[in-house]
Amino acid sequence: MKEEIQKFFKGDVTDEKETLLKYSHDASLFEVIPKLVVSPKDSEDIKNLIKFVNANDQINKISITARSAGTDMSGGPLNESIILDFTHYMNKLIFFDAPNFNITVQPGMYYRDFEKIVAEKKLMLPSFPASKDLCAIGGIVSNNSGGEKSLVYGKTEKYVESLKIVLADGNEYIVKPLTQKELAEKIELNTFEGDLYKKLYQLIMENRQIIEEAKPNVSKNSAGYYIWNVIETDGKFNLCKLIVGSQGTFGMVTGVTFRLVPIKKYSRLLVVFLNDMKILPDLVSTVMKFTPESVESYDDKTLKLAEQFLPDFLKNKNFKQKIKFLWSFWPDLFMFLRSGFPKLVLMIEFTDDNEMEINKKLKNLKTEMDRLHLPNRAARIGADENKYWEIRRDSFNLLRQHVKGKRTAPFIDDVIVRPEFLSEFLPKLNDILKDYPELEYTIAGHAASGNFHIIPLVDMHNPKIPQVILEVSEKVYDLVAKYHGSNTAEHNDGIIRTPYLYKMYNADILEIFKKVKNIFDPKGIFNPGKKIGGDKKYIREHITH
Ligand SMILES: Cc1cc2nc3c(=O)[nH]c(=O)nc-3n(C[C@H](O)[C@H](O)[C@H](O)COP(=O)(O)OP(=O)(O)OC[C@H]3O[C@@H](n4cnc5c(N)ncnc54)[C@H](O)[C@@H]3O)c2cc1C
């Protein structure tokens, strides 16, 4: 296969063992070894590759899985056939119209490079994930990522204005919101694209009630196909809504145009230290009355890890920054001595263009926390507040890299229920987990939206682990379903959660998802086993040791 592809492919094609092994992992607990890794130079390469796969799929069962930075926690960019890596060549800025808050980039651009470009004009893509220093645009879009600012700004789907995508017929298309007239023109086309619009429109119109009733009752959801908002409130038909979050199961995204938002001039952080997790739900509803932009949290185990891995936090800092960083821990140590080591650290951030206004908000919340006798402090601007953000964002990554003999095993890493259910949901979740001493876990997350990242650390050589993972998943997703939540708010289904979609969705909507996949990808050449068709046996067989 390699030699045949090399005949028409301008980019790199390799089947070297070392490369295959590198691409057999993402940030999930899986190992899936591909046959080939390719890095396209441009869309032409991708179009030709898809045509080649179409011509050969009967004989070899070839499929293609897109990969950007490979930080997915669900196994999304893993496949036994061809992996197509966007980061080598397709990583360029195409167009930046800062006055109109618009930017077009290729999917292989790392978010850290993207952030530099837009931040210079005081703009941001507010749905950036905690992995912002590691991940790339293609993954952010294809997972419908969200992060610390999603409480106010929502997830990536809100900011994608248009997409370029190579579909199953091997042609590249622009996808954007269409008026009824534009949609009618598309439907008239006697082509793959025309057929796609016609069938999808029909499917959605014929099943509007089933679709509406199946919508999870939470503020963030990456499970299944995001079919709810394809017909927008202004009547436009917007397939971007469906493609964003589809984990590369519809085609290869080759370009993305985002709407950006201005960065507010001022931000202030109040940190509250909780010794009792039980008060969290009530506390969150109190805090929300003060209209913060972010309410993030991490637990005592995360805090201990930060202490243990202090040298890693210092690594990329110069001498002065190191001193400032270390010095910034004094007030916390003092507070811990006075009030005890906290069980949970709650970070509440306000942003505003008016300095007086932001100081007022901070002061009012601080007064309320003092009234409730909750230890708290307003972080000083700079190193002091940055350290909380660094711990919140980097803890999972440090955990992945460091703990000898054990590894991170994300599998119930992204559950969400409505915040008002947290006081019932969290103790029940805890009851499930306490029966499994094999799972030592950390919790961090987006407390105000009810979305928690529970990351167990396990000894993968323990033969009981695959069974434990399957058993706990079963119980936790049953619990999530009871509260009409979602198995995944941000991290998506991938290999690890696709087999549990049936716990969230009824048979009718699962059938609609299948039909949607079939319309986009009739031969099943894009990222098999994700969103549609995964099974628990595959999970068991591909857990890495
Ligand atoms: C430390 C850490 C923290 C994290 N925090 C968050 C968080 O706060 N919020 C969050 O949402 N996620 C988080 N994640 C998960 C992950 O980092 C994000 O989902 C990220 O956006 C994935 O980007 P990526 O470039 O690494 O994508 P990849 O892992 O390369 O791919 C992700 C999925 O997108 C598909 N894909 C990639 N590029 C394309 C393309 N061009 N066309 C079609 N499909 C494509 C892949 O097939 C795969 O299914 C975290 C991960 C880590 C390791």
mmCIF file of C-alpha atoms and ligand atoms in Angstrom, residues 26-27 65-78 84 86-87 107-110 127-132 134-148 155 165 222 243 246-255 296 392-398 400 414 446 453 489-492 494 527 530, ligand 1:
data_model
loop_
_atom_site.group_PDB
_atom_site.id
_atom_site.type_symbol
_atom_site.label_atom_id
_atom_site.label_comp_id
_atom_site.label_asym_id
_atom_site.label_seq_id
_atom_site.Cartn_x
_atom_site.Cartn_y
_atom_site.Cartn_z
ATOM 1 C CA ASP A 26 -2.941 9.576 22.207
ATOM 2 C CA ALA A 27 -3.667 10.744 25.777
ATOM 3 C CA THR A 65 -8.175 8.650 10.708
ATOM 4 C CA ALA A 66 -7.254 12.313 11.047
ATOM 5 C CA ARG A 67 -4.776 13.356 13.690
ATOM 6 C CA SER A 68 -3.784 16.830 14.783
ATOM 7 C CA ALA A 69 -1.722 16.964 17.996
ATOM 8 C CA GLY A 70 -2.904 13.585 19.337
ATOM 9 C CA THR A 71 -3.914 14.824 22.829
ATOM 10 C CA ASP A 72 -7.369 13.262 22.629
ATOM 11 C CA MET A 73 -8.280 11.372 25.826
ATOM 12 C CA SER A 74 -10.799 9.030 24.183
ATOM 13 C CA GLY A 75 -8.757 7.211 21.503
ATOM 14 C CA GLY A 76 -10.281 9.427 18.782
ATOM 15 C CA PRO A 77 -7.161 9.698 16.593
ATOM 16 C CA LEU A 78 -6.246 5.991 16.785
ATOM 17 C CA LEU A 84 -3.285 11.273 8.516
ATOM 18 C CA PHE A 86 -2.064 17.497 9.850
ATOM 19 C CA THR A 87 0.604 19.090 12.030
ATOM 20 C CA PRO A 107 -6.146 22.354 11.137
ATOM 21 C CA GLY A 108 -2.572 21.354 11.922
ATOM 22 C CA MET A 109 -1.739 24.715 13.530
ATOM 23 C CA TYR A 110 -0.908 24.256 17.213
ATOM 24 C CA SER A 127 -13.321 27.736 23.851
ATOM 25 C CA PHE A 128 -9.654 26.781 24.247
ATOM 26 C CA PRO A 129 -9.117 23.596 26.308
ATOM 27 C CA ALA A 130 -6.792 23.117 29.284
ATOM 28 C CA SER A 131 -4.445 21.345 26.831
ATOM 29 C CA LYS A 132 -3.981 24.647 24.959
ATOM 30 C CA LEU A 134 -0.250 20.909 23.495
ATOM 31 C CA CYS A 135 -3.225 20.565 21.152
ATOM 32 C CA ALA A 136 -4.020 21.836 17.660
ATOM 33 C CA ILE A 137 -6.940 23.431 15.829
ATOM 34 C CA GLY A 138 -8.135 20.267 14.015
ATOM 35 C CA GLY A 139 -8.680 18.483 17.330
ATOM 36 C CA ILE A 140 -10.300 21.478 19.011
ATOM 37 C CA VAL A 141 -12.834 21.635 16.174
ATOM 38 C CA SER A 142 -13.357 17.893 15.763
ATOM 39 C CA ASN A 143 -13.855 17.310 19.481
ATOM 40 C CA ASN A 144 -15.922 20.484 19.952
ATOM 41 C CA SER A 145 -13.567 21.357 22.785
ATOM 42 C CA GLY A 146 -14.385 23.588 25.682
ATOM 43 C CA GLY A 147 -12.524 24.849 28.706
ATOM 44 C CA GLU A 148 -12.297 27.311 31.528
ATOM 45 C CA LYS A 155 -17.841 25.587 23.222
ATOM 46 C CA ILE A 165 -13.627 19.620 4.388
ATOM 47 C CA SER A 222 -19.808 16.185 22.995
ATOM 48 C CA ILE A 243 -19.155 18.453 11.630
ATOM 49 C CA SER A 246 -17.751 14.595 14.882
ATOM 50 C CA GLN A 247 -14.207 13.293 15.573
ATOM 51 C CA GLY A 248 -13.219 13.020 11.914
ATOM 52 C CA THR A 249 -15.961 10.491 11.163
ATOM 53 C CA PHE A 250 -17.419 12.543 8.269
ATOM 54 C CA GLY A 251 -14.290 13.656 6.415
ATOM 55 C CA MET A 252 -10.995 15.491 6.713
ATOM 56 C CA VAL A 253 -11.289 19.134 7.843
ATOM 57 C CA THR A 254 -8.732 21.131 5.826
ATOM 58 C CA GLY A 255 -9.471 24.721 6.908
ATOM 59 C CA GLU A 296 -12.745 26.044 38.038
ATOM 60 C CA ARG A 392 -5.393 23.488 37.036
ATOM 61 C CA ARG A 393 -4.292 23.128 33.393
ATOM 62 C CA ASP A 394 -1.143 21.044 33.737
ATOM 63 C CA SER A 395 -1.995 18.524 36.427
ATOM 64 C CA PHE A 396 -3.241 15.799 34.090
ATOM 65 C CA ASN A 397 -0.285 16.163 31.798
ATOM 66 C CA LEU A 398 2.217 15.930 34.668
ATOM 67 C CA ARG A 400 0.649 11.279 32.550
ATOM 68 C CA ASP A 414 -15.630 14.022 31.510
ATOM 69 C CA HIS A 446 -15.570 23.064 35.691
ATOM 70 C CA HIS A 453 -12.596 15.411 35.128
ATOM 71 C CA ALA A 489 -19.101 17.333 28.072
ATOM 72 C CA GLU A 490 -15.930 18.079 26.099
ATOM 73 C CA HIS A 491 -13.571 15.131 25.569
ATOM 74 C CA ASN A 492 -15.830 13.263 23.141
ATOM 75 C CA GLY A 494 -13.806 7.993 20.809
ATOM 76 C CA ASN A 527 -12.344 6.869 11.576
ATOM 77 C CA LYS A 530 -15.845 6.259 16.839
HETATM 78 C C1 LIG B 1 -3.580 17.668 29.663
HETATM 79 C C2 LIG B 1 -4.849 17.609 28.845
HETATM 80 C C3 LIG B 1 -5.889 18.478 29.157
HETATM 81 C C4 LIG B 1 -7.054 18.475 28.385
HETATM 82 N N1 LIG B 1 -8.027 19.383 28.670
HETATM 83 C C5 LIG B 1 -9.113 19.481 27.873
HETATM 84 C C6 LIG B 1 -10.104 20.476 28.113
HETATM 85 O O1 LIG B 1 -10.014 21.293 29.027
HETATM 86 N N2 LIG B 1 -11.158 20.533 27.269
HETATM 87 C C7 LIG B 1 -11.280 19.689 26.201
HETATM 88 O O2 LIG B 1 -12.243 19.825 25.444
HETATM 89 N N3 LIG B 1 -10.366 18.732 25.962
HETATM 90 C C8 LIG B 1 -9.274 18.608 26.759
HETATM 91 N N4 LIG B 1 -8.332 17.649 26.498
HETATM 92 C C9 LIG B 1 -8.523 16.730 25.359
HETATM 93 C C10 LIG B 1 -7.850 17.237 24.053
HETATM 94 O O3 LIG B 1 -6.639 17.867 24.343
HETATM 95 C C11 LIG B 1 -8.715 18.218 23.267
HETATM 96 O O4 LIG B 1 -9.896 17.606 22.862
HETATM 97 C C12 LIG B 1 -7.987 18.796 22.045
HETATM 98 O O5 LIG B 1 -8.778 19.800 21.468
HETATM 99 C C13 LIG B 1 -7.625 17.765 21.006
HETATM 100 O O6 LIG B 1 -6.797 18.389 20.058
HETATM 101 P P1 LIG B 1 -5.679 17.575 19.254
HETATM 102 O O7 LIG B 1 -5.118 18.513 18.256
HETATM 103 O O8 LIG B 1 -4.718 16.950 20.152
HETATM 104 O O9 LIG B 1 -6.601 16.489 18.527
HETATM 105 P P2 LIG B 1 -6.304 14.978 18.178
HETATM 106 O O10 LIG B 1 -6.094 14.201 19.421
HETATM 107 O O11 LIG B 1 -5.256 14.880 17.157
HETATM 108 O O12 LIG B 1 -7.697 14.569 17.517
HETATM 109 C C14 LIG B 1 -8.907 14.660 18.212
HETATM 110 C C15 LIG B 1 -10.043 14.123 17.330
HETATM 111 O O13 LIG B 1 -10.225 15.003 16.229
HETATM 112 C C16 LIG B 1 -10.054 14.329 14.989
HETATM 113 N N5 LIG B 1 -9.345 15.259 14.093
HETATM 114 C C17 LIG B 1 -8.169 15.886 14.322
HETATM 115 N N6 LIG B 1 -7.870 16.692 13.282
HETATM 116 C C18 LIG B 1 -8.863 16.557 12.371
HETATM 117 C C19 LIG B 1 -9.103 17.079 11.073
HETATM 118 N N7 LIG B 1 -8.284 17.949 10.496
HETATM 119 N N8 LIG B 1 -10.215 16.670 10.406
HETATM 120 C C20 LIG B 1 -11.085 15.788 10.951
HETATM 121 N N9 LIG B 1 -10.900 15.258 12.183
HETATM 122 C C21 LIG B 1 -9.810 15.640 12.879
HETATM 123 C C22 LIG B 1 -9.246 13.076 15.318
HETATM 124 O O14 LIG B 1 -9.515 12.031 14.418
HETATM 125 C C23 LIG B 1 -9.741 12.763 16.720
HETATM 126 O O15 LIG B 1 -10.918 12.016 16.638
HETATM 127 C C24 LIG B 1 -7.182 17.575 27.293
HETATM 128 C C25 LIG B 1 -6.144 16.690 27.013
HETATM 129 C C26 LIG B 1 -4.997 16.695 27.770
HETATM 130 C C27 LIG B 1 -3.902 15.758 27.410
#
